[in-house]
Short mmCIF file of C-alpha atoms and ligand atoms in Angstrom, two decimals:
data_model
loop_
_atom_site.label_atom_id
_atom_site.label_comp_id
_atom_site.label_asym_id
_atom_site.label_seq_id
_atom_site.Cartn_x
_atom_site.Cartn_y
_atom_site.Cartn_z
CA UNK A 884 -18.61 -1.34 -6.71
CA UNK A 885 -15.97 -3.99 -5.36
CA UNK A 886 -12.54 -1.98 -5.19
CA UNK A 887 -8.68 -4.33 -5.47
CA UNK A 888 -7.48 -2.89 -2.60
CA UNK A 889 -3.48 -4.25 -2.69
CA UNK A 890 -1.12 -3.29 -0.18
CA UNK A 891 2.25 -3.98 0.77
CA UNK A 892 3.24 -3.78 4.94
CA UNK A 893 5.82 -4.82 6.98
CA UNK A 894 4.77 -3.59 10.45
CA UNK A 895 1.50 -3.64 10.27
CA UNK A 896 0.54 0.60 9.91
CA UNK A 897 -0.33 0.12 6.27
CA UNK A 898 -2.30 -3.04 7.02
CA UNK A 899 -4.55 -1.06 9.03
CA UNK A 900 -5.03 1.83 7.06
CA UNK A 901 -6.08 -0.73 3.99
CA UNK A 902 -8.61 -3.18 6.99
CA UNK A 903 -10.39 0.47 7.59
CA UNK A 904 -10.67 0.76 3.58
CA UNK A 905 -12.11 -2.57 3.60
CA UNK A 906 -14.38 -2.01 6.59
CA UNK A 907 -15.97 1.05 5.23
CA UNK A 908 -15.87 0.24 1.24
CA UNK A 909 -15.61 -3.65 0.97
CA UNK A 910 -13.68 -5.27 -1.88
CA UNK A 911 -10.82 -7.47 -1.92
CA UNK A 912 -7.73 -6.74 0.55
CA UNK A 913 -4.62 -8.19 -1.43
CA UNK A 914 -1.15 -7.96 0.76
CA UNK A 915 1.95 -8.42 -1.27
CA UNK A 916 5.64 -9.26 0.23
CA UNK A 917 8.50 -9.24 -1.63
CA UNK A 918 11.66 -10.72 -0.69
CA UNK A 919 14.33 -8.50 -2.68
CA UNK A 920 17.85 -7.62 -0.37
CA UNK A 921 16.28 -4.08 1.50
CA UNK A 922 12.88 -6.36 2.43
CA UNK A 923 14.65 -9.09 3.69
CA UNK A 924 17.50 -7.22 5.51
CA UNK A 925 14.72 -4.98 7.46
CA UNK A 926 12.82 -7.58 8.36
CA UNK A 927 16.32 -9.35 9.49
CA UNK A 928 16.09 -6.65 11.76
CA UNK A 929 12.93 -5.74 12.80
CA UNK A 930 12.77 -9.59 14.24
CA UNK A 931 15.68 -9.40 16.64
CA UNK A 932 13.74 -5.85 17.85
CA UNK A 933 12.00 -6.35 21.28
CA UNK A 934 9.71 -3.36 20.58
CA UNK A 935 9.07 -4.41 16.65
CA UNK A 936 7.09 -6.73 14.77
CA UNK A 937 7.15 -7.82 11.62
CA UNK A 938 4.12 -9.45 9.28
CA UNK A 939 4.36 -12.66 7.95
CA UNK A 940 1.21 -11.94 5.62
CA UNK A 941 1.45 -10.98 1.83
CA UNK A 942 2.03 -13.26 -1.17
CA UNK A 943 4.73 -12.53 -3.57
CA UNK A 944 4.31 -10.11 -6.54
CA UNK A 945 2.90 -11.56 -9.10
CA UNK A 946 0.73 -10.90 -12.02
CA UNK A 947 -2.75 -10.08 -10.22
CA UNK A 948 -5.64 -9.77 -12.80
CA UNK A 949 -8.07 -6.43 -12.05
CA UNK A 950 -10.57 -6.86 -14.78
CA UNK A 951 -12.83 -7.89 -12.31
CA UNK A 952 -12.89 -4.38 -10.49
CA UNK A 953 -13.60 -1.02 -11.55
CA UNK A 954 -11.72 0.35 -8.72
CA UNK A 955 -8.11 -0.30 -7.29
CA UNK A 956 -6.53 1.06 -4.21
CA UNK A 957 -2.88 0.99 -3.85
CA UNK A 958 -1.14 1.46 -0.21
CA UNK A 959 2.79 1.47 0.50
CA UNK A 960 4.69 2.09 3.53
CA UNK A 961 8.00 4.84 2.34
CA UNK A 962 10.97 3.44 2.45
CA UNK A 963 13.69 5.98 2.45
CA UNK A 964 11.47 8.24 0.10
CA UNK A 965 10.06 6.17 -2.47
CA UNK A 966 7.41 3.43 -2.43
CA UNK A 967 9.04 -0.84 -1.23
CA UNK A 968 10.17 -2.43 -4.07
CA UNK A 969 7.09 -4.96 -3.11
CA UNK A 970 4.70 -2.26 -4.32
CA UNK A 971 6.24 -1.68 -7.01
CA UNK A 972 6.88 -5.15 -8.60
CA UNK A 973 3.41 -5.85 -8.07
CA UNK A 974 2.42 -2.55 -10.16
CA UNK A 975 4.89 -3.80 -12.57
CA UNK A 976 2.99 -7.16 -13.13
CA UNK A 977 -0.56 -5.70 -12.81
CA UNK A 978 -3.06 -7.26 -15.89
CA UNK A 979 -6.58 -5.97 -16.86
CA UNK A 980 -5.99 -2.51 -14.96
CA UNK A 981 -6.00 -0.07 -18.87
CA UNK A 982 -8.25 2.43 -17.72
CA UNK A 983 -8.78 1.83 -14.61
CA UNK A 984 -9.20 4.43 -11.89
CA UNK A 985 -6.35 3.79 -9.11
CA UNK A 986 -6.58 5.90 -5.28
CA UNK A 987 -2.65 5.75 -3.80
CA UNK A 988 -2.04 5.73 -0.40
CA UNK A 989 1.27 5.60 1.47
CA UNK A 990 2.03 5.69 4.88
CA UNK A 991 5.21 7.03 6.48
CA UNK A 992 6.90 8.46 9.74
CA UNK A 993 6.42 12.21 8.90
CA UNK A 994 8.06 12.75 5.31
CA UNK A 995 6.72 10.89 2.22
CA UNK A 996 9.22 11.90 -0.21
CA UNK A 997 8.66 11.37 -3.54
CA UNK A 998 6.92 8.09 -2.84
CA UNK A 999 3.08 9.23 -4.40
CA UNK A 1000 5.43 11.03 -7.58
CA UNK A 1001 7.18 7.57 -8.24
CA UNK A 1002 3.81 5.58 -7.76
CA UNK A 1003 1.75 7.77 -10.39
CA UNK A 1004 4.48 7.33 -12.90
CA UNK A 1005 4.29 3.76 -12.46
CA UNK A 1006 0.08 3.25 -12.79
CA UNK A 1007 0.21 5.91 -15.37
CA UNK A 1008 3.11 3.29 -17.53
CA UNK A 1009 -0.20 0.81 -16.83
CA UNK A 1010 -2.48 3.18 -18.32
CA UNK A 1011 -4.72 3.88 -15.09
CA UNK A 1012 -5.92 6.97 -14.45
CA UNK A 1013 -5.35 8.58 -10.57
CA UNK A 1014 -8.14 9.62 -8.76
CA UNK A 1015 -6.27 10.33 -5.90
CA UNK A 1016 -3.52 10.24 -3.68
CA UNK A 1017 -3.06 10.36 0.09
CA UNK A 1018 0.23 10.32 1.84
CA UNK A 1019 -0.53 9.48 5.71
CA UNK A 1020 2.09 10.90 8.61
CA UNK A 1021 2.12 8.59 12.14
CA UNK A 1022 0.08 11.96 13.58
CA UNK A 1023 -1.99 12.14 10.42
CA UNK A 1024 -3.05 8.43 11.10
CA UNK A 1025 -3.89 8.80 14.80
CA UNK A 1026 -5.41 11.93 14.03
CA UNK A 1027 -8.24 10.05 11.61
CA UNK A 1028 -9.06 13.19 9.30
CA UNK A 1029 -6.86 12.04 6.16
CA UNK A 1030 -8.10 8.12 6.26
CA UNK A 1031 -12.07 9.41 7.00
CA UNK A 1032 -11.17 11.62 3.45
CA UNK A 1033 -9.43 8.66 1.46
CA UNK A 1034 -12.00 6.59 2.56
CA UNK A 1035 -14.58 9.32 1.36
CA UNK A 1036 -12.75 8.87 -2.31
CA UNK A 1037 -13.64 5.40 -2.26
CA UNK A 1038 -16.85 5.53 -1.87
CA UNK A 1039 -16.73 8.42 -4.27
CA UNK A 1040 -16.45 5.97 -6.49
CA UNK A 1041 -19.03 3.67 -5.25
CA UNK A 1042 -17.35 1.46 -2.71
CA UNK A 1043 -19.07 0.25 -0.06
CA UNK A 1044 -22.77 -0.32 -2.11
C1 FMN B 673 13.64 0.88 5.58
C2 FMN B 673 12.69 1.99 6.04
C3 FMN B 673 12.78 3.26 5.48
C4 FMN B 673 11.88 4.29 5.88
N1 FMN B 673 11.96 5.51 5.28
C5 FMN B 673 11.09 6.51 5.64
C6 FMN B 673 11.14 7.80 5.01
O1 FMN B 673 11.91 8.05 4.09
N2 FMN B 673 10.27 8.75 5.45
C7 FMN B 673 9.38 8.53 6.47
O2 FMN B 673 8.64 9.46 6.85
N3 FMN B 673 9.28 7.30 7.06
C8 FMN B 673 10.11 6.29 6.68
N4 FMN B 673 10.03 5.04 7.26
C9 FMN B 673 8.93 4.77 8.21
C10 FMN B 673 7.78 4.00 7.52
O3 FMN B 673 7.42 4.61 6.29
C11 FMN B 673 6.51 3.99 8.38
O4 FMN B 673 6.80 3.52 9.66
C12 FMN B 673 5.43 3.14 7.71
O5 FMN B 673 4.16 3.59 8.16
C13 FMN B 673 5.57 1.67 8.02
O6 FMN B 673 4.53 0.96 7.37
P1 FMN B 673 4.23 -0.58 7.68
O7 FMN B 673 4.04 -0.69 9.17
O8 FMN B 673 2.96 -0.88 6.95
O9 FMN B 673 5.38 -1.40 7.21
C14 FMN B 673 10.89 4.02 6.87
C15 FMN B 673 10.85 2.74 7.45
C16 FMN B 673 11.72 1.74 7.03
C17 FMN B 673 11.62 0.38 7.65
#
C-alpha cells in the first residue's frame, strides 16, 4: 500500500519525522508551505536567527487529489496550540480522500494543545476516518519509541509492501 504522506515544516523537525515515515513505509512525501501573516512573520524571524533555520521546501496548499492512495498521513508542527494554518488549508482543499483512513502526527516543544482535537475535526468535515494520532514532544522524538509506534500504524495498514 502507497500511503500520501503530506506534511507541513518550517524547521525541519516535522520533515524528519515524515523522511523516517517514508523510509520505513514508502509512499509519496508531499510538503506544503503556506504564506498567510503568522508563516511569513516566523519565518521573517527565524532567518535573521544565527542558531535557526528555516525550509524553503513545500508547495502551496492546493487541491491535492488522494484517490490514488488508500492511506494518508498528515504531520504538523503546533503553533501556539493548534495545527499551521499550512496544514490546515491543505486539509481544507483535500479531493478523493471520502473514506479514507488518515494517521495524524504533530510535532511540538513539549505541549501539543489541542492541535490533534482541531485536526480530527477537520479530516472528519472530509469524511476520513482516523486511525490514529500521535503528538511527538522534542524528548519524545529523540527518544524514538513514539515514531517506531506511528510508524508501526503505517504499516498496520500495509505500508511499506
Ligand atoms: C509560532 C510557533 C508557535 C509554537 N507553539 C508551540 C506550542 O504551543 N506548544 C509547543 O509545545 N511547541 C510550540 N512550538 C514549537 C514547535 O511546535 C516545534 O518546535 C515543532 O517541532 C517545529 O516543527 P518544524 O521544525 O517542523 O517546523 C511553536 C513554534 C513556533 C514557531
Amino acid at each position: 500500500m502507497k500511503p500520501a504522506i503530506i506534511y507541513t515544516s518550517y524547521t525541519g523537525t516535522t520533515h524528519a519525522v515524515a523522511q523516517k515515515i517514508h523510509d520505513a513505509c514508502g509512499g509519496d512525501l508531499i510538503e506544503v508551505k503556506s504564506w498567510d501573516l503568522l508563516s511569513r512573520l516566523f519565518m521573517y524571524f527565524v532567518r535573521r536567527s544565527p542558531d535557526m533555520q528555516v525550509r524553503d521546501d513545500g508547495v502551496p496548499p492546493m487541491a491535492i487529489d488522494l484517490s490514488g492512495y488508500d492511506l494518508v498521513v498528515i504531520g504538523t508542527p503546533v503553533w501556539m496550540g493548534k495545527p499551521t494554518m499550512a496544514i490546515q488549508k491543505t486539509i481544507a482543499a483535500l479531493t478523493g480522500c471520502n473514506g479514507k483512513p488518515v494517521i495524524l502526527f504533530a510535532t511540538c516543544g513539549e505541549d501539543p494543545g489541542t492541535t490533534l482535537p482541531v485536526l480530527s475535526g477537520e479530516v472528519k468535515t472530509k469524511g476520513m476516518t482516523v486511525a490514529g494520532r500521535f503528538s511527538l514532544s522534542q524528548k519524545e522524538i529523540a527518544d524514538g519509541a513514539v515514531i517506531r509506534d506511528l510508524i508501526a500504524n503505517v504499516q498496520g495498514f500495509g505500508g511499506g509492501q
